[in-house]
Coordinates of C-alpha atoms in Angstrom, one line a residue:
X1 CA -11.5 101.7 -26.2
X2 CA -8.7 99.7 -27.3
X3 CA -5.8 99.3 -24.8
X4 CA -2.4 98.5 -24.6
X5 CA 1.0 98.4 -23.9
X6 CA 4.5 100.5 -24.6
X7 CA 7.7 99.3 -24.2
X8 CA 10.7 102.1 -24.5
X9 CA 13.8 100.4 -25.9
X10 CA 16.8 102.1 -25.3
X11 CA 20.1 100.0 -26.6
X12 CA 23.4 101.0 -27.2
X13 CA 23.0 101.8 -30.6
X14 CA 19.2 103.0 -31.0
X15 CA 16.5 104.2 -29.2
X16 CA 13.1 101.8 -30.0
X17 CA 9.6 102.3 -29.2
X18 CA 7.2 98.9 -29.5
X19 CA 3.6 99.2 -28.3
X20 CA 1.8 95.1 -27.8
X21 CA -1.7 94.5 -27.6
X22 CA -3.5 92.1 -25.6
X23 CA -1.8 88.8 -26.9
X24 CA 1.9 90.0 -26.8
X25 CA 1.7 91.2 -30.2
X26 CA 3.6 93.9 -32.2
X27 CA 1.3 96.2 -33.2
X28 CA 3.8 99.4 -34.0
X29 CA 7.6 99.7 -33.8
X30 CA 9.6 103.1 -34.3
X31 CA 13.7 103.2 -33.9
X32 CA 16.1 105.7 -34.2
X33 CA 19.9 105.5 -34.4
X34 CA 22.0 108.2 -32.4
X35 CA 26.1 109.1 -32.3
X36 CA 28.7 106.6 -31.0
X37 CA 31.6 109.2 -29.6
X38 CA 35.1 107.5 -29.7
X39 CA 36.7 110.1 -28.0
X40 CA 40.2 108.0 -27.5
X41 CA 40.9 104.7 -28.1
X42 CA 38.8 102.2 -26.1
X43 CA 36.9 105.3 -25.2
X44 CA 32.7 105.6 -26.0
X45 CA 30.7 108.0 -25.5
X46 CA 26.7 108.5 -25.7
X47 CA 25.4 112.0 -25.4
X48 CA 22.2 111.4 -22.7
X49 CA 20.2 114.6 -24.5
X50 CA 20.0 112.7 -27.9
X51 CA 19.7 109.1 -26.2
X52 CA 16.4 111.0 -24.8
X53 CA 15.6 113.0 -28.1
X54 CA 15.4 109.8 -29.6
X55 CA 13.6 108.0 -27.1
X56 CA 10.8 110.6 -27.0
X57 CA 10.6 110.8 -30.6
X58 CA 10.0 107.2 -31.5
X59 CA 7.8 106.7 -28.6
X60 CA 5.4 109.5 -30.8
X61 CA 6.3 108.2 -33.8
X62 CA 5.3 104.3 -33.1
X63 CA 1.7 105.8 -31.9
X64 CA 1.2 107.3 -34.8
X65 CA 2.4 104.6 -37.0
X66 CA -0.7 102.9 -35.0
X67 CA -3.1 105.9 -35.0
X68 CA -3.3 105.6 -31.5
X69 CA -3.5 108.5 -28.7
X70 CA -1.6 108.1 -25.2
X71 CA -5.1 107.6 -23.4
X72 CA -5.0 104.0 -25.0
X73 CA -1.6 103.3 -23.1
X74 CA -2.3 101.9 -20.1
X75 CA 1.4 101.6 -19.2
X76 CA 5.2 101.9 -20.1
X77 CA 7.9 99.7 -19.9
X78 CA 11.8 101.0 -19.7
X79 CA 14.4 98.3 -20.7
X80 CA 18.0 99.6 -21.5
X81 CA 21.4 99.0 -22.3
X82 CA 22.8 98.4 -19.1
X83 CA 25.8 99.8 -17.1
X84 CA 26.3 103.1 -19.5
X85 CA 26.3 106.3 -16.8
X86 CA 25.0 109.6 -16.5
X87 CA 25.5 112.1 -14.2
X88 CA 23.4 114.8 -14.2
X89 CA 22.5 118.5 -12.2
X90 CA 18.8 116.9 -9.9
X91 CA 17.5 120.7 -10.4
X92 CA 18.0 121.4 -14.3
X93 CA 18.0 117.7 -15.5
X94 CA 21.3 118.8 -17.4
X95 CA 23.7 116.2 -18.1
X96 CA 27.3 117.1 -16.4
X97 CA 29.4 115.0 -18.9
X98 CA 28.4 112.6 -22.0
X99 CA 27.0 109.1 -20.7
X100 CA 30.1 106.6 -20.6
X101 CA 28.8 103.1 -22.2
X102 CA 29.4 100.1 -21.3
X103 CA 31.7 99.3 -23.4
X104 CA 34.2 102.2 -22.4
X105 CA 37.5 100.7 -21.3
X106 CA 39.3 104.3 -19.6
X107 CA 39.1 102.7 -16.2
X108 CA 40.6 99.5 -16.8
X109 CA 43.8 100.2 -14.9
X110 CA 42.0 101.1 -12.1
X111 CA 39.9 97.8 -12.2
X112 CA 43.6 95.9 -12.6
X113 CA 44.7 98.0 -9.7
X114 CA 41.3 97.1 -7.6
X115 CA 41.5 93.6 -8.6
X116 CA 44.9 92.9 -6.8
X117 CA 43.3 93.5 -3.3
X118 CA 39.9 93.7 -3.6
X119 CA 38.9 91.2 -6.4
X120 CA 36.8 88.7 -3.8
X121 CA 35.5 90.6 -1.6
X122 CA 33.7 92.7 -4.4
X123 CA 32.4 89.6 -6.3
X124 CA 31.0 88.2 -2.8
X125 CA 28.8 91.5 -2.0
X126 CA 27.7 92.1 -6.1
X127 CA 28.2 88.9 -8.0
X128 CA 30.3 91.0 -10.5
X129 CA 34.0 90.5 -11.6
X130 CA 35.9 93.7 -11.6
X131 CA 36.1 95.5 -14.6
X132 CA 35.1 98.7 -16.4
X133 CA 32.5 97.5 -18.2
X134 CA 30.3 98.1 -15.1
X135 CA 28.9 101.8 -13.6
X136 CA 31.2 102.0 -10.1
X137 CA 34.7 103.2 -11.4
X138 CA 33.0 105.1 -14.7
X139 CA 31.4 107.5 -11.9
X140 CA 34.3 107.8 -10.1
X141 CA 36.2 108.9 -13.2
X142 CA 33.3 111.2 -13.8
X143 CA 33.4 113.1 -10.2
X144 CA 37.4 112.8 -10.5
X145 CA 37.7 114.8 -13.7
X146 CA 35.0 117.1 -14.4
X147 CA 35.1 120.1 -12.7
X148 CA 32.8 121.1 -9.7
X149 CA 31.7 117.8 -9.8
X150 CA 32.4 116.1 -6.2
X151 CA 31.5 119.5 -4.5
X152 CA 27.8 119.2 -6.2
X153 CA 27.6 115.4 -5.2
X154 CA 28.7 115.5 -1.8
X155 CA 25.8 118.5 -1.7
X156 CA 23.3 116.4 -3.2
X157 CA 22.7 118.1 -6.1
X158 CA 24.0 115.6 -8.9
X159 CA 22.4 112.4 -9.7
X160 CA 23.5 109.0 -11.0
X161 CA 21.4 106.9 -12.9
X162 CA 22.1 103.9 -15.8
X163 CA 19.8 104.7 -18.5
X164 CA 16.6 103.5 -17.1
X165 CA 16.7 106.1 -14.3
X166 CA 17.8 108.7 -17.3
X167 CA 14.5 108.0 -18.7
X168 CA 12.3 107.7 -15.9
X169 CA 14.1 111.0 -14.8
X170 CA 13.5 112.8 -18.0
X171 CA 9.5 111.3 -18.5
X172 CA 8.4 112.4 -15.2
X173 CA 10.1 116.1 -15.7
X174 CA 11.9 115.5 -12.8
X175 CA 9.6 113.7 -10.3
X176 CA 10.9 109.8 -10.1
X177 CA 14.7 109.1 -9.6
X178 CA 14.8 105.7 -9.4
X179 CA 15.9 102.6 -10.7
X180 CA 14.8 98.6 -10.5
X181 CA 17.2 95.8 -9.0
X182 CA 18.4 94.4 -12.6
X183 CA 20.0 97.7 -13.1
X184 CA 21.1 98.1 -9.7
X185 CA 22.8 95.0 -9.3
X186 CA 25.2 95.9 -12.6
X187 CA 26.5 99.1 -10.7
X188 CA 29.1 97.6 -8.8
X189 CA 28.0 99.2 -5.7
X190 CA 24.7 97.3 -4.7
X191 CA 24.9 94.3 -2.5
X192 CA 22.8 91.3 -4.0
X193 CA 22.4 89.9 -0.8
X194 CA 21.3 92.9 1.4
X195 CA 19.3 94.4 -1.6
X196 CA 20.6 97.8 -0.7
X197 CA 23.4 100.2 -1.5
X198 CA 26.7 98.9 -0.2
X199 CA 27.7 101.6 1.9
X200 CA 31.4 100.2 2.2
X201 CA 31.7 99.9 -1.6
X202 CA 30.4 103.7 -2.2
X203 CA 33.4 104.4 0.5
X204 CA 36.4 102.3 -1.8
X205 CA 35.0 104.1 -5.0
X206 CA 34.6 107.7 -3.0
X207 CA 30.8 108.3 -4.3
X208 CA 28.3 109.9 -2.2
X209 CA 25.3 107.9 -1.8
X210 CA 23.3 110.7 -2.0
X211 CA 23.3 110.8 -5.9
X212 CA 22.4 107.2 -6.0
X213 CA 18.4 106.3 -7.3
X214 CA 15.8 104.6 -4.8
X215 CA 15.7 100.9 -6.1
X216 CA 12.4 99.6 -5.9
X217 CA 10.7 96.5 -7.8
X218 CA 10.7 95.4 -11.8
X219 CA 7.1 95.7 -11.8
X220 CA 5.4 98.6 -9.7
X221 CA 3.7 102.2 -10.5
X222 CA 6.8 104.6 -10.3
X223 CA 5.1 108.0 -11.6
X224 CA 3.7 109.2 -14.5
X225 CA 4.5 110.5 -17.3
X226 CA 4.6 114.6 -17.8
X227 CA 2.0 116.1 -19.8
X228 CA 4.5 117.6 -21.6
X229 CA 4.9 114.6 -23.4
X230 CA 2.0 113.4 -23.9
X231 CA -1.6 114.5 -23.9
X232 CA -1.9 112.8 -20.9
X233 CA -0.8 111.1 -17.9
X234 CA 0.5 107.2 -18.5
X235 CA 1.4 104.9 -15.4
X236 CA 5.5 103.9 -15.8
X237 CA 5.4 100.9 -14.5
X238 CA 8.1 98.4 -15.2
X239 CA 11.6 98.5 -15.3
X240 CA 14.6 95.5 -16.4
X241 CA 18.2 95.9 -17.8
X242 CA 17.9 94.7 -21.8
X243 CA 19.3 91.2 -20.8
X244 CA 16.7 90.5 -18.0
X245 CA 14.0 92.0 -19.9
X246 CA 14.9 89.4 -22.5
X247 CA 14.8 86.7 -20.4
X248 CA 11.5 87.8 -18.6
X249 CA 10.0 87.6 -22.4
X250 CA 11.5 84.8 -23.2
X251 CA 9.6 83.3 -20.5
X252 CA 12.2 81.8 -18.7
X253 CA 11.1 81.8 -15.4
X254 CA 12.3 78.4 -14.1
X255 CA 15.4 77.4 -12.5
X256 CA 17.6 76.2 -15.4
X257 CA 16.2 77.6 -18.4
X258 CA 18.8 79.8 -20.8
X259 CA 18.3 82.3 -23.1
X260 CA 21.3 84.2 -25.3
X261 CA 20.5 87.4 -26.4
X262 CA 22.6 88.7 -30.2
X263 CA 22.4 92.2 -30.2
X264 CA 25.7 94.4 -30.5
X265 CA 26.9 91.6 -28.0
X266 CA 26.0 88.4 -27.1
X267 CA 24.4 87.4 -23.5
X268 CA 23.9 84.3 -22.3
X269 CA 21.6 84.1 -18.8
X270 CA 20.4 81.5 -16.4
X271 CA 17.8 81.4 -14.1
X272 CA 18.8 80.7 -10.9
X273 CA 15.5 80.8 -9.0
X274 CA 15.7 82.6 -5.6
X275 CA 19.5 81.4 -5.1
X276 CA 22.3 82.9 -5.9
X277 CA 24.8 80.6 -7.7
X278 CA 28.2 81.9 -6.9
X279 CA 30.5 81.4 -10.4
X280 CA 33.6 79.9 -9.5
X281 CA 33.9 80.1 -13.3
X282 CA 34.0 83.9 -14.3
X283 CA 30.9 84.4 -14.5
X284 CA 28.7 87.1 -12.9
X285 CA 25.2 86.7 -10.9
X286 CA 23.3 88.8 -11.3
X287 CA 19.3 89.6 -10.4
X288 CA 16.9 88.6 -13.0
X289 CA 13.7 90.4 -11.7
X290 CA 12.2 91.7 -8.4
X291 CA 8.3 90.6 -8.5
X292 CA 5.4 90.6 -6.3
X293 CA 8.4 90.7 -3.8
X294 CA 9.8 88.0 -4.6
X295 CA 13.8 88.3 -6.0
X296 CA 14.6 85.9 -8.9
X297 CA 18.9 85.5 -10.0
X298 CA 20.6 84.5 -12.5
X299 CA 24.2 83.3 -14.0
X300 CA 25.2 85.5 -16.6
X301 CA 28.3 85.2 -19.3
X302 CA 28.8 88.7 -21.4
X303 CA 30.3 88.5 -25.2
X304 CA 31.2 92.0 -25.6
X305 CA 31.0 91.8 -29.9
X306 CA 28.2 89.8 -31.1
X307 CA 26.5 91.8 -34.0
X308 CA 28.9 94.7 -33.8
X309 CA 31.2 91.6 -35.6
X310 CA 29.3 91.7 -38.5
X311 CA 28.4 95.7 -38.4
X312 CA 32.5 95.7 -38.9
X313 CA 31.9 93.8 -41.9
X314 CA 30.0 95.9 -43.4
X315 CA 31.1 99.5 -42.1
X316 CA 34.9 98.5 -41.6
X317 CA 35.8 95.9 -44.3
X318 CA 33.2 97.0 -46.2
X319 CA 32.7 93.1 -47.5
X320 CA 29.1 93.3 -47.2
X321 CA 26.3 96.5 -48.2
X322 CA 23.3 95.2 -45.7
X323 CA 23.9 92.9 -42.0
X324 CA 22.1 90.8 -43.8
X325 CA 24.1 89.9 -46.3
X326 CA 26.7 88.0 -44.6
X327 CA 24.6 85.1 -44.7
X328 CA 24.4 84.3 -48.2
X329 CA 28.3 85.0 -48.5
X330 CA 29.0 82.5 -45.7
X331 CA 27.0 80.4 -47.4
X332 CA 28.6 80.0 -50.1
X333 CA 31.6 78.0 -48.8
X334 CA 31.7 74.6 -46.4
X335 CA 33.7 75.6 -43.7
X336 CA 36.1 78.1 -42.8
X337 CA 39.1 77.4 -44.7
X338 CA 40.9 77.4 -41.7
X339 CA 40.1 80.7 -40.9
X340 CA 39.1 81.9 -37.3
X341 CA 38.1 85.4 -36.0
X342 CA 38.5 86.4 -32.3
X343 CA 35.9 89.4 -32.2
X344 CA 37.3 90.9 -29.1
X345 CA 37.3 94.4 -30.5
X346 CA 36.9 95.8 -27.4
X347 CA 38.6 93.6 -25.0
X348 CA 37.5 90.1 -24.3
X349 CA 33.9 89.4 -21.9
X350 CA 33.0 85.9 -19.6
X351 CA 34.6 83.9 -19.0
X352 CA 38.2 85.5 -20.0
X353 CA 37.7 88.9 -18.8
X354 CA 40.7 90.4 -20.5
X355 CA 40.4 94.1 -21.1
X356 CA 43.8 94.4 -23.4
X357 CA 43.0 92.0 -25.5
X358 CA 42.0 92.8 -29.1
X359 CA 40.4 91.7 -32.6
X360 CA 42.4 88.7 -34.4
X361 CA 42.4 87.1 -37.7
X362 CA 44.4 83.9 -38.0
X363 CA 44.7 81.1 -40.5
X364 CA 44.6 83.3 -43.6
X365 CA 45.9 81.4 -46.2
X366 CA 46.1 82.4 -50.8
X367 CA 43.1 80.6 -50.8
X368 CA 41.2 82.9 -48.4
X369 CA 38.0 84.6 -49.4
X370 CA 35.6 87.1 -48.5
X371 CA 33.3 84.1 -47.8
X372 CA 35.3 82.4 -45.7
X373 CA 35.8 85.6 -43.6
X374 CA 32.3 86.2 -43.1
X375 CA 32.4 82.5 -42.2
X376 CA 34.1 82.6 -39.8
X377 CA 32.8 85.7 -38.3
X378 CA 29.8 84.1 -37.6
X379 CA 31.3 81.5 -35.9
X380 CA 33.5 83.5 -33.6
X381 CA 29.8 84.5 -32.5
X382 CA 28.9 81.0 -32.1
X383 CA 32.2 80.2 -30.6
X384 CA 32.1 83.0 -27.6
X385 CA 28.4 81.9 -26.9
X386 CA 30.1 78.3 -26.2
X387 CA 32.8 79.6 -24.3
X388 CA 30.3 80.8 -21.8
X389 CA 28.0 77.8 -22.1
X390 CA 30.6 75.2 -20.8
X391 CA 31.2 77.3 -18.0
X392 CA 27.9 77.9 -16.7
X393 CA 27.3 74.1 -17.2
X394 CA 29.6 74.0 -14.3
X395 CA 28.3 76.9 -12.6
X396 CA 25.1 75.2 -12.6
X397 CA 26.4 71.3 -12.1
X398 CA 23.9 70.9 -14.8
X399 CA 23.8 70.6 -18.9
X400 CA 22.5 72.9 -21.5
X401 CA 19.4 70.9 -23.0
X402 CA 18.4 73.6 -24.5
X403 CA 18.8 77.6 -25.4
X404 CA 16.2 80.0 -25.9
X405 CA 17.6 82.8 -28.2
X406 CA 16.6 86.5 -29.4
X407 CA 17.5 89.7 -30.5
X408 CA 18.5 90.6 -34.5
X409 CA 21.0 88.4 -35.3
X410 CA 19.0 85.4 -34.6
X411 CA 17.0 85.7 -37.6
X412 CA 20.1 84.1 -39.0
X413 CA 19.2 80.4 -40.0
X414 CA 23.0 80.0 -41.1
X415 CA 24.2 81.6 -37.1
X416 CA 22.0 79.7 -35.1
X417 CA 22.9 76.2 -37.1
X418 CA 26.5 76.9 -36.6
X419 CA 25.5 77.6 -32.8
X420 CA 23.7 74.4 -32.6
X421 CA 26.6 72.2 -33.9
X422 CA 29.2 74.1 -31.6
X423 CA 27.0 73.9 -28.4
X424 CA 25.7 70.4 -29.4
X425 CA 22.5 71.4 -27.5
X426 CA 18.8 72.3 -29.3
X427 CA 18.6 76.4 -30.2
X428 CA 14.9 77.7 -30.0
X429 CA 14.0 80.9 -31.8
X430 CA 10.8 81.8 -30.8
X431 CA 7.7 83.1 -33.0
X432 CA 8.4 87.1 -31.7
X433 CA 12.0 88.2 -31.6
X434 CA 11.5 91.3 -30.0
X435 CA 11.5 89.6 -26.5
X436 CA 13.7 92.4 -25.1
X437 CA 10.7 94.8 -25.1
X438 CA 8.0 92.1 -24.8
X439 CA 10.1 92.2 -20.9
X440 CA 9.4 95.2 -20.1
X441 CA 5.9 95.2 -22.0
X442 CA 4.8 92.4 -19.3
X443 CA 6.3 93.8 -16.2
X444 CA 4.7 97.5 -16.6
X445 CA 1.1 95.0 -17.9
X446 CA 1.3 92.7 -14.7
X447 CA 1.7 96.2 -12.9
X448 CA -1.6 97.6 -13.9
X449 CA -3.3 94.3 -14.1
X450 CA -3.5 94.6 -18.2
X451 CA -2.2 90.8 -18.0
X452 CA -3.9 89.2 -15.4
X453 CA -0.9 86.7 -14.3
X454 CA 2.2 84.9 -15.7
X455 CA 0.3 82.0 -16.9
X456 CA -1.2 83.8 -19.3
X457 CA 1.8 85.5 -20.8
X458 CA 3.4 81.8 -20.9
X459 CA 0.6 81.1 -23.4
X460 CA 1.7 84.0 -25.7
X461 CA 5.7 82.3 -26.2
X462 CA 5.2 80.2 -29.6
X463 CA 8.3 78.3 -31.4
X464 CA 9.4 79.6 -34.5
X465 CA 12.3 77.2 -35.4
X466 CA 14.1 74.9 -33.4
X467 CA 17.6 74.4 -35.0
X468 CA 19.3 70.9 -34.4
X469 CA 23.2 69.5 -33.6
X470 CA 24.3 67.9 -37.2
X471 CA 27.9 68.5 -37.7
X472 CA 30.2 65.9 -37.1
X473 CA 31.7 65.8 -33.3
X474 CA 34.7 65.5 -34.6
X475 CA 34.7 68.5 -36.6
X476 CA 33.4 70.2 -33.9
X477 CA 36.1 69.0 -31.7
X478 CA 38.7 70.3 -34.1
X479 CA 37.4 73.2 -34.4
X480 CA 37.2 74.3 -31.2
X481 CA 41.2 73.2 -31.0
X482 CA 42.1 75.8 -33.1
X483 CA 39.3 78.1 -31.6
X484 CA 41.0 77.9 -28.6
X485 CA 44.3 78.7 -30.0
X486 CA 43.7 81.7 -31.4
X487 CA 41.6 83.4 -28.3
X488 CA 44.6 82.4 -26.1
X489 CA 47.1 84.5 -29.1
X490 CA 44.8 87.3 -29.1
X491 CA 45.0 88.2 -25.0
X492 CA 46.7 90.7 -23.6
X493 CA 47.7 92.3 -26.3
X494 CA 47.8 95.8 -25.2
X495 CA 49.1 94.6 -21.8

């Protein structure tokens, strides 16, 4: 019988299902959008029954596209947008209020507030900067303003869980409530250092730790799926956050090796080994992976508008029809013409952490073009990537020599050139850009023994293109002048 592996892709603006055979190969994909709720401004808003609806669907969908039957799954993989928060009732599985993304910005003033007194002394016990983009203060809003809500957590009837945990939750009807380290450690509430819930953090944000999931490794047998479901019982048995999954599949497993991820927004990790490099940069560490009980960490840097840039484009300026098509309109001038785009449409990520500030156009002149607008979209992509570079550079006390990169975006020749020159450093887009999946597809197969060892799945990572530094330094270096003028106009701007 033929046998092999499902990875469940849950992002922030689809639900995917990828199934890989043997080799690491694709063998059926299935995706389905759902509804992005901006309820106020810098408010977003999933709803967790049709982040699960879709989940379910595709995962029959893709094995039918295949022709396969669940019996030849051997196991499933969860990997997920990371940080977005559900609460829901631990008897009828019903969601108490819409999942809060990542991107949701209501709690900012109570991260400004935090960060006056408590700004170290968080970062030491998580790695994390304090901001709303992470779970901790989204809960707290949660249990502050829905009604009945504290009384059923501090009862022990509620449960937390990012969106891995959802799933897991909602696959085993009920069974598993648990979640893997990578997820954990983007709570705000887990220390990275004690591997546990940080009982003195749960205190500052007033949650009960009885709603919190057991954490247990990236690659393990959790349960099984319901019947339900399927027509019959598959193992679950891996778990990363998108951004770790992609840099599981990406194969970088060594101390120093980087890989950016261009999905709705850019992220940029490196592989600390089994240390934890403290940023005195703004940047976060974070845990990679927890495998055959060993931890592995990593620096990470956060753009929070990669593609969603150039998905306003096309839905908001309306200068494109298709993603894709930004890349023969950029093409069709030099440069810029002095044009440059600060994408910070929701607030600013690593290293500037600036939650007022907002989306800027400058250098528009009556010579300006579409072209050079999608221009220089792209490169205020490029340009946020290489903020976060030089940083982690001296995070690290070591050099860039080369970035592994993923995700849809990447398929861009035009993107990852204009990345090359601004980083001055090699870009590597492997064979198989699905590497997100391909994460969690290896954890839940070095689970169950499907692949035999991490040697093996090194074998599978093949080059596609390898993109080269050729624009002039100094170009590069004037540039990034009047790159760096117009992120420091755009901060603060709601402040």
């Amino acid at each position: 019988m033929n046998r092999f592996i499902m990875a469940l892709d849950q992002g922030t603006t689809s639900s995917r299902t990828l199934i890989f055979d043997t080799q690491g190969r694709v063998v059926s994909m299935a995706q389905k959008p759902f509804t992005q709720f901006f309820p106020q401004p810098g408010w977003v808003e999933h709803s967790p029954k049709e982040i699960w609806a879709t989940q379910i669907a595709t995962l029959t969908e893709a094995l039918a596209k295949a022709n396969l039957d669940a019996k030849n799954i051997v196991a499933i993989g969860i990997t997920n947008q990371r940080e977005t928060t559900i609460l829901w009732d631990r008897f009828t599985g019903e969601p108490i209020y819409n999942a809060i993304v990542w991107q949701d910005h209501r709690t900012a003033d109570l991260c400004e507030t935090l960060k006056q007194t408590k700004k170290q002394w968080i970062q030491e016990k998580t790695g994390l900067v304090v901001d709303a983009y992470f779970s901790a203060t989204k809960i707290a809003w949660i249990l502050e303003h829905v009604k009945g809500a504290r009384q059923k957590a501090q009862q022990g009837d509620l449960c937390f869980g990012t969106i891995d945990s959802w799933l897991l939750f909602n696959l085993t009807k009920g069974k598993v409530h648990a979640t893997d380290p990578s997820n954990a450690s983007r709570t705000m509430l887990f220390n990275i250092h004690t591997l546990e819930w940080d009982q003195e953090l749960l205190t500052l944000f007033d949650i009960p730790k009885a709603i919190l999931p057991q954490v247990r490794s990236s690659s393990e047998v959790y349960g099984h799926t319901a019947t339900r479901w399927v027509e019959c019982e598959i193992p679950i048995a891996g778990i990363a956050g998108d951004q770790q999954a992609a840099l599981f599949g990406q194969m970088c497993t060594e101390a120093g090796m980087v890989k950016n991820t261009y999905g709705t927004g850019c992220f940029l990790l490196m592989h600390t080994g089994d240390k934890i490099v403290s940023s005195q940069n703004n940047l976060l560490s974070t845990i990679a992976w927890q495998l055959e009980g060993k931890v592995s960490y990593a620096l990470e840097g956060g753009v929070f508008v990669g593609g969603a840039a150039i998905q306003w484009l096309r839905d908001g300026a309306r200068m494109i029809r298709t993603a894709a098509d930004i890349n023969n309109l950029a093409a069709m001038v030099e440069d810029n013409g002095g044009v440059y785009i600060v994408p910070a449409f929701t607030g600013l990520g690593a290293p500037y952490w600036d939650q007022y500030a907002r989306g800027s156009i400058f250098g528009i002149s009556r010579a300006t073009t579409d072209a050079h607008i999608a221009r220089a979209i792209l490169e205020g992509i490029a340009f946020q990537v290489r903020d976060i570079i030089s940083q982690m550079e001296k995070d690290a006390q070591q050099s860039c020599a080369q970035m592994r990169v993923d995700g849809g975006a990447s398929a861009s020749d035009l993107l990852m050139q204009i990345q090359a020159d601004i980083c001055n450093t090699d870009i590597i887009r492997p064979q198989n850009i699905e590497t997100t999946a391909m994460g969690a597809g290896y954890l839940a197969g070095l689970a169950v023994g499907f692949y035999p060892n991490l040697d093996t799945i090194k074998s599978f990572w093949e080059i596609n293109k390898t993109f080269s530094p050729k624009l002039d330094k100094r170009k590069v270096q004037e540039m990034l002048h009047f790159w760096n003028k117009a992120i420091l106009a755009s901060q603060n701007w709601l402040a």
